[in-house]
Coordinates of C-alpha atoms in Angstrom, one line a residue:
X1 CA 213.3 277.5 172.2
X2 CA 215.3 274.5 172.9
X3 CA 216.1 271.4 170.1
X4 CA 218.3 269.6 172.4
X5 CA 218.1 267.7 175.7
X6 CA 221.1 269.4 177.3
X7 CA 220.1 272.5 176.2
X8 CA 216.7 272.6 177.7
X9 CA 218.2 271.5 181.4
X10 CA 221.3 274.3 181.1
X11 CA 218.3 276.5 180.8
X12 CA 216.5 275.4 183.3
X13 CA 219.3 275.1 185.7
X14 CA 220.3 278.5 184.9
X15 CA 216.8 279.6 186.4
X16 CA 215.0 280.8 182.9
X17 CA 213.1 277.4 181.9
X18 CA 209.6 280.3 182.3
X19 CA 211.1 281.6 179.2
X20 CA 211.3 278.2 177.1
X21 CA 208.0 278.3 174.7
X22 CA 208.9 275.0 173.0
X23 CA 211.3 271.8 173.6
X24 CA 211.9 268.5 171.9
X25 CA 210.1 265.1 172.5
X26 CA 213.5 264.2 174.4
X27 CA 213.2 266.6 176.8
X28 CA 212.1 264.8 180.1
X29 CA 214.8 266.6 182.5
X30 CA 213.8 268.4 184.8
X31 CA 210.5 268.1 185.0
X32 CA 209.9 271.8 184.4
X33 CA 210.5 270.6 180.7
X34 CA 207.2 269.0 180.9
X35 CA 203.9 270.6 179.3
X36 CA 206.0 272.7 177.0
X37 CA 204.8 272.7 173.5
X38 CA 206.7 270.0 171.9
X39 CA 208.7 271.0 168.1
X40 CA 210.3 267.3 167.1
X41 CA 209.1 263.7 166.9
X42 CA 211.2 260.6 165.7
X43 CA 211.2 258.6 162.5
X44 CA 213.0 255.7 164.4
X45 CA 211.4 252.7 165.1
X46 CA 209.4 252.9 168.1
X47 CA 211.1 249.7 169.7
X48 CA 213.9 247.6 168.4
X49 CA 217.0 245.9 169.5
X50 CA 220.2 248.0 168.9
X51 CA 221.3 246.6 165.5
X52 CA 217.8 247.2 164.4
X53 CA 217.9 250.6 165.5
X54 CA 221.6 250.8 164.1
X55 CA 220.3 249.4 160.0
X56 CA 217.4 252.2 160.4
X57 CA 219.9 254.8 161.2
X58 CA 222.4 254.0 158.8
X59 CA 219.9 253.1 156.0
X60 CA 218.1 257.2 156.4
X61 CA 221.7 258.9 156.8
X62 CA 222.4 256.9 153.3
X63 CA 219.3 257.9 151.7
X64 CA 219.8 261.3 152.8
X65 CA 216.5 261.6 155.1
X66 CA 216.2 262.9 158.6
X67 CA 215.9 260.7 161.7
X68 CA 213.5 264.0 163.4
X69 CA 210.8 265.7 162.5
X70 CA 210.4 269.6 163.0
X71 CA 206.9 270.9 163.3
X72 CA 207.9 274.0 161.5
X73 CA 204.4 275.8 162.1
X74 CA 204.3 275.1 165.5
X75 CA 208.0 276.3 165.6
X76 CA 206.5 279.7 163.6
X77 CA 203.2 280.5 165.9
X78 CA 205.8 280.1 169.1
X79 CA 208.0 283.5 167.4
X80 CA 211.0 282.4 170.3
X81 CA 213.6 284.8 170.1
X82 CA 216.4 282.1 170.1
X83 CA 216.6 278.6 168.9
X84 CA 219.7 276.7 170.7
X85 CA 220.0 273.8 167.7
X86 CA 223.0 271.8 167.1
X87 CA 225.4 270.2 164.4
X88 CA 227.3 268.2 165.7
X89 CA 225.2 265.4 165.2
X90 CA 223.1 264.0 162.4
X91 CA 222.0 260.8 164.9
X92 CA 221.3 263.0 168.3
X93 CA 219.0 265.6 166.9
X94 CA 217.1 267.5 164.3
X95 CA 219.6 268.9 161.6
X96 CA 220.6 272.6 161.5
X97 CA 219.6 272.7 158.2
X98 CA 216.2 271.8 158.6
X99 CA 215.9 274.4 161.9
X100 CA 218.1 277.5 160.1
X101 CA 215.1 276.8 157.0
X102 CA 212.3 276.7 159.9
X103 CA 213.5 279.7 161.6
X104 CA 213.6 282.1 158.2
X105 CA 209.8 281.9 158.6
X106 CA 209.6 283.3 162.0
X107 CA 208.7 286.9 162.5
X108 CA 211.3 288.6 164.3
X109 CA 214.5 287.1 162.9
X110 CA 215.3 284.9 166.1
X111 CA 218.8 284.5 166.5
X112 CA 219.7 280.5 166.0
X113 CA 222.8 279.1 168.1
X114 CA 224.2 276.0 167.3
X115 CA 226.2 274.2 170.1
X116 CA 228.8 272.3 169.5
X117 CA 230.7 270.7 172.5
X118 CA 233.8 267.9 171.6
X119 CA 234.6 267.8 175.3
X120 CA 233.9 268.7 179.2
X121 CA 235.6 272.1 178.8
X122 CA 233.5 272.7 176.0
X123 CA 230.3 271.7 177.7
X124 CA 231.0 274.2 180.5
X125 CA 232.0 276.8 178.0
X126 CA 228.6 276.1 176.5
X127 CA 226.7 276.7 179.9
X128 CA 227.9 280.3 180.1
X129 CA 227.3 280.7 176.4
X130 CA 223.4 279.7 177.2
X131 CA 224.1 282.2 180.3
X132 CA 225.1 285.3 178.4
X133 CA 222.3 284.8 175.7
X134 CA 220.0 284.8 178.5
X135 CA 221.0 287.4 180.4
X136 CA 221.7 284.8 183.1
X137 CA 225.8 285.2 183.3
X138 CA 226.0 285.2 186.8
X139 CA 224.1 282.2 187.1
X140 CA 225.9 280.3 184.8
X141 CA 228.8 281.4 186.3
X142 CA 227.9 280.2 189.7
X143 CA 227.0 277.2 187.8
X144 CA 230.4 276.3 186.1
X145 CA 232.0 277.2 189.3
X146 CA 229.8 274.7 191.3
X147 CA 230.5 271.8 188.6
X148 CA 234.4 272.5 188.6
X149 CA 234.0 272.0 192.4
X150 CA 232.7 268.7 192.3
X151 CA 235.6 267.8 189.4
X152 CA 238.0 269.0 192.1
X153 CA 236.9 266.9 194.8
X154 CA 236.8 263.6 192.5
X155 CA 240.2 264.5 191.5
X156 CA 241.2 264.2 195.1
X157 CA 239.0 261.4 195.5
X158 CA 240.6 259.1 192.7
X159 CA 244.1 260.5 193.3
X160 CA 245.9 257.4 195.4
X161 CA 243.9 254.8 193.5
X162 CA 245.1 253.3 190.4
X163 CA 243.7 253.4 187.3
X164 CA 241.4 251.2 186.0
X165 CA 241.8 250.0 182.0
X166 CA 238.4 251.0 181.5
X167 CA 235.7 251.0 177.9
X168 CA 232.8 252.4 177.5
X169 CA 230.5 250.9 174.9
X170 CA 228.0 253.9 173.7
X171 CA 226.7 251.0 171.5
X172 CA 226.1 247.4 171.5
X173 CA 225.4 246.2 167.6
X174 CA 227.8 246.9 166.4
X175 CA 229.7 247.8 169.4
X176 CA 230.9 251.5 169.4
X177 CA 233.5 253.1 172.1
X178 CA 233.3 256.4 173.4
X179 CA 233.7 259.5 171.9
X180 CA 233.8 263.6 172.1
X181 CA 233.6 264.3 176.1
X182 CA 233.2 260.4 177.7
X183 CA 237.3 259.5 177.4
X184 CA 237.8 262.7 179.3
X185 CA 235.3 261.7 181.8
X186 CA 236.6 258.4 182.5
X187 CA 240.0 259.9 182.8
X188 CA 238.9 262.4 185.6
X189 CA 237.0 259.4 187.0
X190 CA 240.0 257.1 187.6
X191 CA 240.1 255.4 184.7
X192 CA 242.2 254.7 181.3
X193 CA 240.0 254.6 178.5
X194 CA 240.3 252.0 175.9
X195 CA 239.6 252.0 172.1
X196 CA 238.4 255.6 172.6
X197 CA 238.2 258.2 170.0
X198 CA 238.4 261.5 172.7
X199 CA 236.7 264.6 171.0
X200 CA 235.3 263.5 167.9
X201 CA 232.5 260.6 167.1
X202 CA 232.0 256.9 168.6
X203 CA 234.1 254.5 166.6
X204 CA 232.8 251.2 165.7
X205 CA 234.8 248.2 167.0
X206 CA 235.8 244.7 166.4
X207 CA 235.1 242.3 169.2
X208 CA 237.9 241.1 168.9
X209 CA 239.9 244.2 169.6
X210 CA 238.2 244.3 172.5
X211 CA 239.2 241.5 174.1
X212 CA 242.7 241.9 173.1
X213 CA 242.3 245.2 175.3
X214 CA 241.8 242.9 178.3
X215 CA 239.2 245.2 180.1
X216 CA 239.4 245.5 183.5
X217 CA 235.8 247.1 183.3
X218 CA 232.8 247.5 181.0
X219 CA 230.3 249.9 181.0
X220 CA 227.7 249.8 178.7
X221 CA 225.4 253.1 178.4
X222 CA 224.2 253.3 174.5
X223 CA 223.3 256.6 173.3
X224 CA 219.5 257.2 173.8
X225 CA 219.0 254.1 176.3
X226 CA 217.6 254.4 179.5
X227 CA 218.2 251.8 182.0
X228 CA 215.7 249.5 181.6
X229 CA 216.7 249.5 177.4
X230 CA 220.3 249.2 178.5
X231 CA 219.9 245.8 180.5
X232 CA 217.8 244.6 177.1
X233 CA 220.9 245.4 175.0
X234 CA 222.4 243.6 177.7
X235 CA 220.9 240.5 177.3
X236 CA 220.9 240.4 173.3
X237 CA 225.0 240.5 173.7
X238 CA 224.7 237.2 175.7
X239 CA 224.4 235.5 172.0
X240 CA 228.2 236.7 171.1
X241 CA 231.3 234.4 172.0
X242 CA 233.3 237.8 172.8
X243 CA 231.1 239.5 175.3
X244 CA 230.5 235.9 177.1
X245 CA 234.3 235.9 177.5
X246 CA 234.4 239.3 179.1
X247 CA 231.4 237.9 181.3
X248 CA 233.1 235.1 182.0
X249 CA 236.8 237.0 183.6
X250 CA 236.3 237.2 187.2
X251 CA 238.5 240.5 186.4
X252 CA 236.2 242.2 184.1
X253 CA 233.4 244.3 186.2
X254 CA 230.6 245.1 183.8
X255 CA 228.0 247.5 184.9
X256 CA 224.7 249.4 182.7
X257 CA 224.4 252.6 183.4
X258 CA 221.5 255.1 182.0
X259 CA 223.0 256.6 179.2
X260 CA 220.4 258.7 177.9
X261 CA 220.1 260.7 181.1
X262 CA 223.8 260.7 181.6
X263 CA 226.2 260.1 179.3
X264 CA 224.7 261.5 176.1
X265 CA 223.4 264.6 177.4
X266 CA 226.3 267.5 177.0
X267 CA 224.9 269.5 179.7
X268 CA 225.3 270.0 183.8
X269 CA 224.8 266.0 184.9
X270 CA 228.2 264.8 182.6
X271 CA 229.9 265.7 186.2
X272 CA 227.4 262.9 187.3
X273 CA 228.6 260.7 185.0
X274 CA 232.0 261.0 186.2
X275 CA 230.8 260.3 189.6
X276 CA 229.2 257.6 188.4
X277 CA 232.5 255.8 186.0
X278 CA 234.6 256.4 189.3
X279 CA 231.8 254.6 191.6
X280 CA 231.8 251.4 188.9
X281 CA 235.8 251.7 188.7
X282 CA 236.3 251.4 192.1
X283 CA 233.5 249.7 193.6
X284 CA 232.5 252.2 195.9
X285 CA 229.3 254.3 195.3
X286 CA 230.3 258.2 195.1
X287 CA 228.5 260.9 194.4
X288 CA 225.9 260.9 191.7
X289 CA 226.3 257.0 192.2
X290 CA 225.2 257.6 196.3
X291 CA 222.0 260.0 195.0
X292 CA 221.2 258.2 191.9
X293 CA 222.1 254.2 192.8
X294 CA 219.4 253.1 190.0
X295 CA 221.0 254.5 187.4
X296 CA 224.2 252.3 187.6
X297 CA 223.3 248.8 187.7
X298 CA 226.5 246.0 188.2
X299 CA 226.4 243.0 185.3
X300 CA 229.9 241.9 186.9
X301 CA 231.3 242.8 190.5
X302 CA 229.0 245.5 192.9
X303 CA 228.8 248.8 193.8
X304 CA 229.4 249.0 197.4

């Protein structure tokens, strides 16, 4: 059973996504996830701009509530084996606490795993984890292997260009930088990241911090926002001074790119995220950014 986005596609790209009995309402890649019995279901607000979103959030962390729901019977007819949870965020999932109290009810002790990646190396470390609880270690070695391939060839890619004082906003009210495995992304993509906080949460920031950073690019992917949501959050930022200056620099490129599927997800596609930060940093569509062109949309310059 699988409480996490990334989890569910590290299964399913390790070649045992038969042997998931139940996912989360998040977990629409690949579209083997689809039809599973779903365990969790949201107590955000079904639509809302981000600051909206951001009150609700910080209003049920301060009152002590959960932003998911567990369907704890559901969770106890399905008797999985192993339940691949998390901790590492109260905002990105259902708690541990909540799952660990679920799975106690389950016949058959299942063994509960939490993962827990702060960077890339982590998330790769995580992949053969998921492998040698499946009994898939080979695949997940061929896996890792595959992904460190790609990471090589960016490298070589990027090597003779220079880098590009780059930020990342993984919110947009109140605007929040990146965190835990995005810096080290951007790095390998080419860029310097700015106002990060590499390996531990997204910091809020002051607008006007930003703009003393001087950007030389922007781009914006909030955690949970698809493409289409992203471009909204967009627009609302039109309505502060700050980000009209940034759109206003003929040296600033700003592009949206779908965070949810990318970004956020601590599983196989953060190497297309990479691809994806090094086709926005230097204007020329690589990679995931050549297979995947919607995802990355440009507010400022082009992708080539």
């Amino acid at each position: 059973m699988s409480l996490l986005p990334s989890a569910t596609e590290i299964v399913c790209a390790l070649g045992a996504g038969d042997r998931l009995v139940g996912v989360t309402h998040e977990c629409d890649f690949p579209a083997e996830a689809a039809g599973k019995p779903v365990l969790t279901a949201s107590a955000l607000p079904a639509a809302g701009d981000a600051a909206t979103i951001d009150r609700h959030v910080r209003a049920s962390l301060h009152a002590g509530s959960s932003l998911y729901a567990l369907d704890a019977a559901l969770l106890e007819s399905l008797e999985p084996d192993l339940i691949i949870t998390q901790e590492l965020c109260e905002v990105c999932a259902v708690s541990y606490e909540i799952v660990a109290r679920a799975a106690k009810r389950v016949r058959g002790d299942p063994r509960v795993v939490s993962l827990e990646p702060s960077s890339l190396d982590d998330v790769l470390a995580n992949i053969e984890t998921v492998g040698a609880l499946t009994g898939t270690g080979d695949a997940a070695c061929a896996l890792v292997a595959r992904l460190r391939e790609r990471l090589g060839l960016l490298a070589v890619h990027v090597a003779a260009r220079p880098r590009v004082r780059a930020l990342v906003l993984e919110w947009t009210d109140p605007p929040m930088s990146a965190g835990h495995w995005t810096p080290d992304l951007m790095w390998r993509a080419g860029g310097e990241p700015l106002l990060a906080n590499p390996g531990a949460n997204s910091p809020v920031i002051a607008w006007k911090a930003i703009v003393a950073a001087e950007p030389e690019a922007v781009i914006v992917a909030p955690c949970g926002f698809g493409i289409d949501a992203t471009l909204r959050a967009i627009a609302e930022l039109e309505r502060e001074p700050a980000w009209a200056a940034l759109r206003s620099n003929p040296a600033t490129r700003i592009y949206a790119l779908d965070g949810n599927a990318y970004v956020n997800r601590p599983g196989p596609r953060l190497v297309d995220s990479a691809e994806f930060f090094a086709s926005a940093l230097h204007g020329e569509a690589y990679g995931a950014g050549l297979t995947d062109p919607a995802a990355l949309r440009p507010i400022g310059g082009a992708v080539t």
